[in-house]
Amino acid sequence: MRFIKILFLVFVSVNVAGQGVIPKPYYDVRNGATYSFSELNIQYPEECSIEAHYLQKELASRNFKVNFNSSSSYNTKIVFVVEPRHGVQPDWYRIQSDSDIIISAISSQGIFHGIQTLLQLIGTEKGSFKLQHLLLYDQPRFKWRGMHLDCSRHFFDTDFIKKYIDLLALHKMNTFHWHLTDDQGWRIEIKKYPLLTKIGSQRKETIIEKNFEPYKGDGKLYGGFYTQEQIKEVVAYAKERYITVVPEIEMPGHAVAALSAYPQFSCQQQPLETLTTWGISDDIFCSKDSTFNFIFDILDEVLELFPSKYIHIGGDEAPKVRWKECSHCKANIKKHNLKDEHELQSYFIGRVDSFLNSKGRKTIGWDEILEGGLAENAAVMSWRGEKGGIEAAQQKHNVVMSPGSHCYFDHYQGDKKTEPLAIGGYTPLKKVYSFNPIPKELDKKYHEYILGAQGNLWTEYIATPEHLLYMALPRMCALSEVLWSGAGKYSYEDFTSRLISHFDLLDSLGYNYSTALFNIEGKSITENGKLSIALQSDFPEYEIRFTTNSDEPNATSTLYKAPIVIDKNLMLKARLFKNGKAKGNLFSQEYKYHLAVGKKITLSNPPSESYNTGGAQTLINGVVGSLPWSGNEWLGWRGKPMNATIDLGELKDIKKVKIS
């Protein structure tokens, strides 16, 4: 262990084939010599047979000649070595490269992670590649490195699920959170209750975009579900890639699809239809005993399919309207000496938690399961900011951080004028990379309860694999490095320099991704009662060219050198250029000049953490917020009123005030 610590002090980055390795490992460069590899002979112990054949398949797809445990004249050996080593994690691995390549680990799990790094080092090379002589050690910072996928709002077939799992494996993520049930669709076959898929997996149509009022549907029947055999296949596929599949069966809320099939388990016991719109329904599972028997029967079959230690039971966004009116729920509150419906939810979660514990499993749920008291052995997935995660960790419960501010990849990642329709919010790549799963307010003695974090992909407005990948990438790449390497280990500039080469690998593997990181950002600057706009890019080697007369900028437009003063109405357009060629999307923003532009504004209550992009100046920066909502144009308050004071600096006659 002492030897390893010494090596860590001298690890530096290497310019080799596939230099876009993400998440970035540590390197110890011994010399600048490079070796060519083409014909490869994989030598492995029997316990690494699956990994050896996985590598052979991946190399064959890149046109390499590969043999196994051969004494032939193949000029390069890739050797797997599994050996005990004290003081390292199960994921730890080492790669040594000279005339041969040796991947060492304490388990086949570490060998697999070493393979992923090797494949990224090879990059897009086919048939042969050059690799610098290096010695590389690596292991992760966090235990839970996850990605979520909602297959209830929109359904994705098993071929795509496997492709998604491959993407997680490439980035050394180890948890796939599979959201299988919700108001808009039940996606898992339960043999004891066939109506769940016969009725609950279907909805008569789907809302078109955000046409809620008046409602507008597409008139097309929508559905799909996974058979138990398909689920077993996916779980086995993930297991070979050292990814745990954690299923989510939503309760007590987000249950309309289940209740449309079996309305007797609702409070009103009236016919229901699987929802065709997005949002929250008042209809949730009733707290009567027959409902629990129904849920336990479902979970019995779920546990047969998923060997994961944790089972996700949702627990979020469960309105208490029906419970307040329900004779069964009122009786339960009285019978169990509960204070109110919030404690009834805690009782509900507690019963399910006890059932899962009796089967040797553990419960994990969204942070609402804290309300009314947290079940004894439950873990919390904190999505409404960090508060729930902090509270759970302080109670010595395990936590997975997934705050909407940094980990919701269904949010916009660039200017919504150039982005596909999203649910709202604004979570650019740089913000994801800045995320630290351990809250700064959390005392060090509770850090051990933060298992890690995950990115969430809700699919209300994501209907195709191409769109889903566009929303996931490259934000998943950023999160993977935060979780593997540790927050703040490397600079954002270092990350993006590798990401550009990494894009070539994603292209070769057929993964769609966003290039919004090349977008220009317009940052408001207020000085001496005046507003100016600073145009910023993450790539200083590119020029910014702009116009203020509504013309499209080209390679000969005005070169940006200093912030642009907003003292009249103007349309500002800008684009990146390098060697005369445009890069990224067009920046286009109309600024409306008014008396408050650039003036002092104070807020008596700060906006909610998830709705505070740009700060108070967002309200008076000359940009008029538009619908559908996007987080970089609006501020939002939750639970406290919005109260703003604008100081114009001197007495002014005001003839009109406009807000929206």
XYZ file of C-alpha atoms in Angstrom:
660
model
C 0.000 0.000 0.000
C 2.875 2.349 0.715
C 4.195 1.685 -2.796
C 0.844 2.650 -4.300
C 0.732 5.947 -2.391
C 4.143 6.878 -3.776
C 2.988 6.145 -7.309
C -0.101 8.336 -6.875
C 2.162 11.322 -6.345
C 3.680 11.057 -9.814
C 0.675 10.126 -11.977
C 0.204 12.482 -14.916
C -1.838 12.504 -18.094
C -0.556 10.761 -21.198
C -0.962 11.642 -24.865
C -1.586 8.248 -26.381
C -4.062 6.616 -28.704
C -7.504 7.051 -27.209
C -6.447 9.961 -25.005
C -10.122 10.772 -24.401
C -10.449 8.275 -21.533
C -13.487 9.008 -19.322
C -13.573 8.694 -16.372
C -9.936 9.661 -16.225
C -7.637 7.160 -14.512
C -4.265 7.808 -12.928
C -1.120 7.338 -15.015
C 2.517 6.755 -14.182
C 4.532 7.272 -17.351
C 7.845 5.385 -17.393
C 9.139 6.652 -20.750
C 7.920 8.058 -24.049
C 8.338 4.857 -26.043
C 5.316 3.541 -27.936
C 4.506 0.017 -29.021
C 2.354 -1.140 -31.918
C -0.311 -3.777 -31.362
C -2.253 -5.723 -33.986
C -2.317 -9.503 -33.523
C -3.312 -10.175 -29.933
C -3.230 -13.263 -27.726
C -5.440 -13.068 -24.624
C -4.178 -15.128 -21.698
C -6.491 -15.465 -18.726
C -7.327 -17.589 -15.677
C -10.541 -19.610 -15.838
C -12.370 -17.205 -13.507
C -11.974 -14.481 -16.149
C -13.351 -16.485 -19.069
C -16.387 -14.219 -19.506
C -14.190 -11.102 -19.490
C -11.744 -12.642 -21.982
C -14.500 -13.493 -24.447
C -16.039 -10.044 -23.945
C -12.702 -8.417 -24.841
C -12.237 -10.748 -27.813
C -15.645 -9.751 -29.181
C -14.928 -6.042 -28.738
C -11.487 -6.311 -30.393
C -12.855 -8.406 -33.253
C -15.402 -5.663 -33.954
C -12.386 -3.357 -34.383
C -10.755 -5.753 -36.892
C -8.068 -7.089 -34.565
C -6.843 -10.670 -34.885
C -7.341 -12.295 -31.481
C -6.512 -15.706 -30.049
C -6.849 -17.245 -26.562
C -4.107 -18.751 -24.366
C -2.142 -19.549 -27.485
C 1.534 -20.362 -27.913
C 1.347 -19.170 -31.517
C 3.425 -16.374 -32.970
C 0.846 -13.673 -32.187
C 3.167 -10.828 -31.346
C 1.389 -9.311 -28.339
C -0.079 -10.838 -25.220
C -2.917 -9.337 -23.184
C -2.566 -11.051 -19.828
C -5.188 -11.053 -17.065
C -3.765 -11.508 -13.580
C -6.022 -11.943 -10.541
C -4.116 -11.782 -7.272
C -4.802 -10.704 -3.671
C -3.804 -7.202 -2.632
C -4.503 -5.470 0.659
C -6.010 -2.016 1.043
C -7.761 -1.716 -2.326
C -11.398 -1.917 -3.452
C -12.971 -4.775 -5.468
C -13.019 -2.428 -8.506
C -9.268 -1.746 -8.319
C -7.169 -2.606 -11.368
C -3.732 -1.954 -12.839
C -2.623 -1.825 -16.474
C 1.028 -2.254 -17.398
C 2.005 -1.748 -20.997
C 5.314 -2.410 -22.721
C 5.720 -5.088 -25.367
C 2.717 -6.824 -23.770
C -0.337 -5.548 -21.904
C -0.972 -6.869 -18.389
C -4.267 -6.144 -16.613
C -4.078 -6.990 -12.915
C -6.860 -6.925 -10.332
C -8.029 -8.607 -7.161
C -11.190 -9.864 -8.896
C -12.710 -10.342 -12.331
C -14.682 -7.165 -11.615
C -11.469 -5.129 -11.626
C -10.325 -6.926 -14.788
C -13.537 -5.784 -16.499
C -12.914 -2.149 -15.533
C -9.359 -2.462 -16.846
C -10.775 -3.750 -20.149
C -12.981 -0.655 -20.430
C -9.945 1.599 -19.970
C -7.963 -0.422 -22.525
C -10.783 -0.153 -25.071
C -10.875 3.613 -24.560
C -7.088 3.784 -24.941
C -7.468 1.970 -28.267
C -10.202 4.458 -29.119
C -11.347 4.353 -32.742
C -8.264 2.555 -34.043
C -8.970 -0.543 -36.126
C -6.622 -3.431 -36.908
C -3.669 -1.921 -35.073
C -2.887 0.794 -32.555
C -0.003 2.371 -30.691
C 0.165 2.556 -26.921
C 2.729 4.359 -24.821
C 4.689 2.441 -22.219
C 2.736 3.116 -19.045
C 1.796 1.851 -15.627
C -1.714 2.754 -14.549
C -3.531 2.262 -11.237
C -7.203 3.012 -10.730
C -10.171 2.590 -8.400
C -13.444 4.481 -7.782
C -14.338 7.116 -5.209
C -17.998 6.073 -4.731
C -19.775 2.718 -4.426
C -23.048 3.709 -6.146
C -22.393 5.047 -9.631
C -25.784 4.987 -11.250
C -28.016 5.922 -14.142
C -31.806 5.787 -14.124
C -34.182 5.220 -17.029
C -37.941 5.770 -17.029
C -39.565 3.193 -19.315
C -43.101 3.940 -18.098
C -43.762 7.264 -19.818
C -42.088 5.942 -22.979
C -41.124 2.332 -23.601
C -37.700 1.217 -24.867
C -37.124 -2.308 -26.151
C -34.584 -4.727 -24.698
C -32.091 -4.191 -27.536
C -31.861 -0.542 -26.565
C -31.760 -1.365 -22.844
C -28.687 -3.517 -23.520
C -27.103 -0.708 -25.529
C -27.787 1.648 -22.621
C -26.163 -0.836 -20.219
C -23.109 -1.021 -22.517
C -22.870 2.751 -22.297
C -22.914 2.572 -18.493
C -20.236 -0.124 -18.527
C -18.016 1.925 -20.838
C -18.041 4.706 -18.230
C -17.615 2.339 -15.253
C -21.090 2.995 -13.880
C -22.306 0.077 -11.788
C -26.025 0.619 -11.140
C -28.949 0.693 -13.567
C -32.099 2.033 -11.887
C -34.971 0.711 -14.032
C -38.217 2.666 -13.537
C -40.829 0.099 -14.563
C -44.193 1.339 -13.270
C -45.999 4.658 -13.162
C -49.324 6.342 -13.927
C -48.735 6.128 -17.682
C -47.719 2.485 -18.031
C -46.985 -0.782 -16.202
C -43.988 -2.408 -17.920
C -43.207 -5.629 -16.018
C -45.015 -8.945 -16.451
C -46.523 -10.225 -13.180
C -47.937 -13.689 -13.792
C -50.306 -13.703 -10.817
C -51.913 -10.465 -12.042
C -52.032 -10.596 -15.864
C -54.261 -7.505 -16.142
C -51.306 -5.354 -15.067
C -49.824 -5.796 -18.528
C -53.017 -6.557 -20.469
C -54.617 -3.277 -19.315
C -52.031 -1.308 -17.342
C -49.313 -1.408 -20.010
C -51.580 0.421 -22.488
C -52.778 3.994 -22.723
C -55.315 5.081 -25.312
C -53.160 8.011 -26.471
C -50.423 10.415 -25.405
C -50.590 14.153 -24.843
C -48.986 16.160 -27.660
C -46.049 18.162 -26.326
C -47.336 20.433 -23.505
C -50.933 20.834 -24.608
C -52.490 20.496 -21.141
C -55.047 23.314 -21.329
C -56.785 22.728 -23.603
C -55.729 19.087 -23.694
C -54.634 17.702 -27.045
C -53.803 14.015 -27.538
C -52.307 12.186 -30.500
C -55.095 9.603 -30.761
C -52.614 6.704 -30.958
C -52.745 3.641 -28.705
C -49.416 3.333 -26.873
C -48.029 0.408 -24.905
C -45.398 -2.216 -24.275
C -43.985 -4.328 -21.460
C -41.122 -6.660 -20.648
C -41.783 -10.362 -20.233
C -40.137 -12.067 -17.294
C -37.829 -13.878 -19.697
C -36.742 -10.564 -21.228
C -36.064 -9.143 -17.776
C -33.956 -12.176 -16.838
C -32.005 -11.677 -20.056
C -31.346 -7.998 -19.294
C -30.337 -8.726 -15.685
C -27.908 -11.439 -16.841
C -26.505 -9.112 -19.520
C -25.922 -6.387 -16.922
C -24.368 -8.842 -14.468
C -21.677 -9.785 -16.987
C -20.835 -6.077 -17.113
C -20.786 -5.751 -13.303
C -23.906 -3.591 -13.311
C -26.633 -4.147 -10.732
C -30.184 -3.640 -11.998
C -32.344 -1.979 -9.327
C -36.055 -2.165 -10.242
C -38.508 0.531 -9.208
C -42.109 -0.419 -8.439
C -43.857 2.856 -7.542
C -46.025 3.097 -4.410
C -48.213 4.425 -2.911
C -48.429 7.145 -5.562
C -47.832 7.038 -9.316
C -49.993 3.904 -9.341
C -52.791 4.701 -11.818
C -51.605 2.145 -14.397
C -51.856 -0.590 -11.743
C -55.193 0.720 -10.475
C -56.622 0.871 -14.002
C -56.157 -2.915 -14.058
C -57.188 -3.575 -10.432
C -59.301 -0.623 -9.206
C -60.297 -2.552 -6.044
C -56.956 -1.501 -4.540
C -57.744 2.209 -4.834
C -59.619 4.186 -2.203
C -62.652 4.982 -4.360
C -62.719 1.571 -6.089
C -63.999 3.219 -9.269
C -62.865 2.453 -12.862
C -59.676 4.328 -13.847
C -57.755 4.738 -17.090
C -53.992 4.713 -17.497
C -53.032 8.387 -17.714
C -52.393 9.997 -21.090
C -50.899 13.152 -19.560
C -47.919 13.816 -17.296
C -48.025 14.969 -13.708
C -49.419 13.711 -10.410
C -52.729 11.911 -9.812
C -54.804 11.992 -6.623
C -55.513 8.284 -7.118
C -52.960 6.222 -5.191
C -52.879 2.812 -3.528
C -55.275 2.455 -0.605
C -53.687 1.483 2.725
C -56.021 -1.497 3.377
C -54.662 -5.006 3.998
C -55.784 -6.382 0.628
C -53.618 -3.757 -1.091
C -50.566 -4.900 0.836
C -51.251 -8.511 -0.112
C -51.465 -7.395 -3.755
C -48.166 -5.473 -3.473
C -46.403 -8.321 -1.671
C -47.493 -10.780 -4.372
C -46.030 -8.445 -6.998
C -42.800 -8.015 -5.065
C -42.451 -11.791 -4.666
C -42.208 -12.085 -8.446
C -39.966 -8.999 -8.695
C -37.526 -10.502 -6.197
C -37.310 -13.670 -8.293
C -36.237 -11.589 -11.285
C -33.884 -9.083 -9.644
C -31.127 -10.243 -7.259
C -30.223 -6.659 -6.279
C -29.773 -5.880 -2.587
C -31.972 -2.790 -2.945
C -35.509 -2.633 -4.338
C -36.750 0.878 -5.188
C -40.336 1.496 -4.101
C -40.719 5.138 -5.185
C -42.618 6.848 -2.372
C -42.628 10.253 -4.061
C -45.429 12.629 -5.004
C -48.279 10.782 -3.237
C -51.177 13.219 -2.654
C -53.217 12.466 0.461
C -56.569 13.662 -0.952
C -58.050 10.167 -1.323
C -56.630 8.959 2.001
C -58.299 11.850 3.832
C -61.685 10.771 2.462
C -61.176 6.981 2.721
C -62.804 5.014 5.541
C -60.079 2.324 5.351
C -57.296 4.917 5.649
C -59.056 6.799 8.461
C -59.445 3.500 10.325
C -55.741 2.704 9.856
C -54.713 6.101 11.233
C -56.850 5.465 14.318
C -55.865 1.791 14.691
C -52.135 2.452 14.573
C -52.223 5.700 16.602
C -50.940 7.764 13.687
C -50.989 11.547 13.745
C -52.056 12.141 10.151
C -51.839 10.955 6.540
C -48.092 11.692 6.420
C -47.541 9.204 9.214
C -49.852 6.842 7.336
C -47.419 7.020 4.399
C -44.589 6.188 6.788
C -46.654 3.235 8.037
C -47.252 2.174 4.409
C -43.547 2.325 3.535
C -42.653 0.632 6.821
C -44.847 -2.387 6.053
C -43.277 -2.776 2.630
C -39.816 -2.294 4.124
C -40.490 -5.044 6.683
C -41.636 -7.372 3.911
C -38.482 -6.743 1.859
C -36.282 -7.152 4.947
C -37.940 -10.512 5.637
C -36.807 -11.577 2.167
C -33.232 -10.460 2.774
C -33.542 -7.248 0.751
C -33.426 -3.525 1.518
C -35.717 -0.661 0.606
C -34.659 2.487 -1.211
C -37.062 5.307 -2.047
C -37.237 8.965 -3.030
C -36.728 11.446 -0.200
C -40.474 11.788 0.492
C -40.211 8.514 2.439
C -38.651 10.635 5.200
C -42.020 12.280 5.809
C -43.733 10.912 8.887
C -40.608 9.001 9.907
C -38.143 6.878 7.953
C -38.466 3.080 7.962
C -35.764 1.458 10.067
C -33.607 -0.044 7.302
C -34.543 2.127 4.322
C -32.104 4.058 2.152
C -32.975 7.431 0.653
C -32.519 8.710 -2.881
C -32.441 12.483 -2.500
C -33.929 14.293 -5.507
C -35.449 17.494 -4.074
C -32.048 19.037 -3.477
C -29.590 17.854 -0.818
C -31.772 18.353 2.257
C -33.345 14.881 2.271
C -29.976 13.222 1.800
C -28.420 15.222 4.634
C -31.301 14.396 6.975
C -31.150 10.675 6.142
C -27.344 10.500 6.550
C -27.604 12.234 9.917
C -30.042 9.476 10.916
C -27.374 6.970 9.777
C -29.281 5.763 6.731
C -27.569 5.118 3.418
C -28.087 7.804 0.784
C -27.838 8.104 -2.980
C -27.663 11.747 -4.038
C -29.666 12.648 -7.135
C -30.662 16.321 -6.826
C -32.651 17.764 -9.695
C -30.284 20.733 -9.803
C -27.370 18.587 -11.082
C -28.578 15.073 -11.866
C -31.795 15.420 -13.884
C -30.819 14.836 -17.474
C -34.334 15.461 -18.802
C -33.624 19.178 -18.282
C -32.402 21.482 -21.027
C -28.634 21.505 -21.470
C -28.419 24.490 -23.794
C -30.494 27.317 -25.238
C -34.000 25.899 -25.588
C -34.364 27.623 -28.965
C -31.839 25.141 -30.354
C -32.698 22.158 -28.129
C -35.410 19.498 -28.394
C -38.445 19.936 -26.150
C -37.650 19.145 -22.504
C -39.598 19.080 -19.256
C -37.911 22.339 -18.184
C -34.963 23.254 -16.012
C -31.428 24.015 -17.131
C -28.612 21.588 -16.323
C -25.624 22.231 -18.592
C -22.594 19.955 -18.754
C -20.411 22.232 -16.608
C -22.973 22.161 -13.802
C -23.041 18.351 -13.804
C -19.239 18.248 -13.659
C -19.255 20.646 -10.683
C -21.451 18.292 -8.632
C -20.158 16.905 -5.339
C -22.260 14.028 -3.969
C -21.101 14.848 -0.431
C -22.895 18.033 0.697
C -20.580 20.615 2.205
C -23.010 21.055 5.134
C -22.728 17.369 6.100
C -20.433 16.622 9.034
C -17.544 14.354 8.113
C -18.694 11.639 10.512
C -21.731 11.059 8.270
C -19.868 10.937 4.949
C -19.748 7.138 5.041
C -23.532 7.039 4.527
C -23.321 8.743 1.118
C -23.112 5.723 -1.187
C -22.756 7.851 -4.302
C -25.089 9.393 -6.847
C -26.949 8.805 -10.081
C -28.288 10.662 -13.097
C -32.013 10.465 -13.817
C -33.708 10.298 -17.206
C -37.457 10.803 -17.035
C -39.056 10.329 -20.423
C -42.237 12.420 -20.561
C -40.757 14.273 -23.540
C -38.263 11.639 -24.681
C -39.836 9.106 -27.026
C -36.935 7.744 -29.087
C -33.537 6.161 -28.351
C -31.768 8.911 -30.313
C -33.383 11.649 -28.238
C -32.688 9.777 -25.001
C -28.998 9.392 -25.800
C -28.832 13.069 -26.770
C -30.130 13.977 -23.303
C -27.852 11.484 -21.525
C -24.622 12.307 -23.324
C -22.243 13.850 -22.539
C -23.764 14.625 -19.127
C -23.427 10.944 -18.165
C -19.719 11.214 -19.032
C -19.331 14.133 -16.620
C -21.186 12.362 -13.824
C -19.195 9.165 -14.327
C -15.959 11.071 -13.729
C -17.350 12.797 -10.634
C -18.315 9.404 -9.189
C -15.214 7.473 -10.222
C -12.437 10.018 -9.834
C -14.042 12.209 -7.174
C -15.465 15.717 -7.343
C -12.844 18.369 -8.098
C -10.118 15.832 -8.871
C -9.614 17.264 -12.357
C -10.501 20.574 -13.963
C -13.456 21.066 -16.269
C -11.019 22.221 -18.955
C -9.094 18.956 -18.679
C -12.367 17.023 -18.904
C -13.626 18.818 -22.023
C -10.265 18.416 -23.773
C -10.634 14.637 -23.365
C -14.346 14.733 -24.176
C -13.713 16.032 -27.696
C -11.643 12.911 -28.492
C -14.189 10.785 -26.586
C -16.848 11.981 -29.028
C -14.984 10.105 -31.776
C -15.362 6.877 -29.795
C -19.063 7.539 -29.173
C -19.494 8.143 -32.902
C -17.830 4.850 -33.753
C -20.093 3.008 -31.292
C -23.264 4.583 -32.668
C -24.219 6.736 -29.667
C -25.955 10.042 -30.286
C -24.930 12.982 -28.058
C -25.363 16.696 -27.562
C -22.724 19.228 -28.585
C -24.261 21.984 -26.458
C -20.906 22.396 -24.665
C -19.816 24.365 -27.753
C -22.656 26.838 -27.218
C -21.935 30.431 -26.264
C -23.292 31.660 -22.936
C -24.423 35.235 -22.422
C -23.631 36.273 -18.854
C -25.231 39.428 -17.404
C -22.855 41.908 -15.746
C -24.225 44.792 -13.679
C -21.994 47.784 -12.913
C -22.872 51.385 -12.034
C -26.530 50.827 -12.820
C -25.820 49.511 -16.310
C -26.155 46.043 -17.820
C -23.710 44.464 -20.227
C -23.532 40.960 -21.661
C -20.305 38.977 -21.546
C -20.155 36.255 -24.197
C -18.403 33.164 -22.857
C -17.215 29.867 -24.281
C -15.520 26.850 -22.730
C -13.071 26.855 -25.645
C -10.834 29.959 -25.654
C -9.072 28.752 -28.808
C -12.273 29.525 -30.734
C -13.217 33.041 -31.824
C -16.595 34.525 -30.951
C -18.141 36.529 -33.797
C -21.358 38.487 -33.196
C -23.993 40.804 -34.684
C -26.563 43.155 -33.121
C -28.692 43.802 -36.206
C -30.440 40.406 -36.465
C -28.035 39.168 -39.174
C -26.529 35.702 -38.865
C -22.887 35.973 -37.722
C -20.205 34.663 -40.063
C -16.422 34.389 -40.044
C -16.086 38.121 -40.891
C -18.596 39.468 -38.351
C -17.417 41.606 -35.436
C -14.880 39.806 -33.245
C -15.998 39.748 -29.615
C -13.460 41.426 -27.303
C -15.421 43.011 -24.446
C -18.900 42.869 -22.853
C -21.704 44.413 -24.919
C -23.678 47.209 -23.205
C -27.485 46.872 -23.252
C -28.788 50.454 -23.491
C -31.487 49.854 -26.107
C -33.544 47.042 -27.571
C -31.325 44.729 -29.590
C -31.070 41.225 -30.994
C -27.696 39.726 -30.141
C -26.464 36.781 -32.201
C -23.104 35.039 -31.865
C -21.301 31.876 -32.914
C -17.961 30.153 -32.381
C -15.479 29.999 -35.232
C -12.144 28.281 -35.720
C -10.121 28.652 -38.918
C -13.154 30.288 -40.468
C -15.470 27.343 -39.713
C -18.484 27.611 -37.402
C -18.832 25.346 -34.371
C -21.806 24.713 -32.099
C -25.256 26.238 -32.126
C -26.137 29.849 -32.806
C -26.483 32.068 -29.727
C -29.530 34.248 -30.300
C -31.099 36.444 -27.645
C -33.408 39.435 -27.800
C -32.884 42.048 -25.068
C -35.734 44.423 -24.156
C -34.442 47.631 -22.607
C -36.462 49.129 -19.708
C -35.935 51.284 -16.605
C -34.938 48.371 -14.362
C -32.242 46.926 -16.646
C -28.927 46.919 -14.783
C -30.369 48.306 -11.569
C -30.118 46.863 -8.056
C -32.582 44.133 -7.122
C -32.906 42.362 -3.777
C -35.015 39.328 -2.857
C -36.439 38.877 0.636
C -36.628 35.097 0.092
C -34.051 33.273 -2.033
C -35.377 31.156 -4.906
C -35.415 27.383 -4.553
C -32.052 25.787 -5.233
C -33.315 24.045 -8.367
C -34.783 27.249 -9.814
C -32.096 29.862 -9.234
C -30.031 29.961 -12.429
C -28.627 33.454 -12.900
C -29.741 34.824 -9.541
C -31.961 37.861 -8.928
C -30.780 39.703 -12.054
C -32.603 37.067 -14.136
C -35.810 38.990 -13.341
C -34.624 42.284 -14.856
C -31.898 41.347 -17.364
C -33.918 42.348 -20.413
C -34.712 38.740 -21.322
C -38.421 37.946 -21.356
C -39.123 34.438 -20.117
C -41.076 32.301 -22.543
C -42.976 29.050 -22.456
C -42.407 26.163 -22.291
C -40.504 26.915 -19.092
C -36.723 26.681 -19.113
C -34.637 27.121 -15.986
C -32.225 29.716 -17.357
C -34.988 32.279 -18.020
C -37.042 32.012 -14.843
C -36.662 31.946 -11.074
C -38.881 29.759 -8.911
C -39.978 29.722 -5.278
C -41.221 26.700 -3.361
C -43.127 27.257 -0.107
C -42.120 30.916 0.288
C -43.459 33.968 -1.561
C -41.497 35.828 -4.202
C -40.784 39.352 -2.908
C -38.444 41.595 -4.926
C -37.326 45.193 -4.432
C -35.898 47.057 -7.434
C -33.919 50.229 -6.692
C -33.784 52.510 -9.752
C -31.152 54.685 -8.068
C -33.161 57.879 -8.356
C -36.754 59.086 -8.485
C -38.425 58.036 -11.732
C -41.866 58.434 -13.253
C -43.173 54.926 -13.875
C -45.940 54.611 -16.408
C -46.193 50.853 -16.786
C -45.141 47.685 -14.942
C -45.248 44.307 -16.731
C -44.719 40.933 -15.124
C -45.618 37.385 -16.129
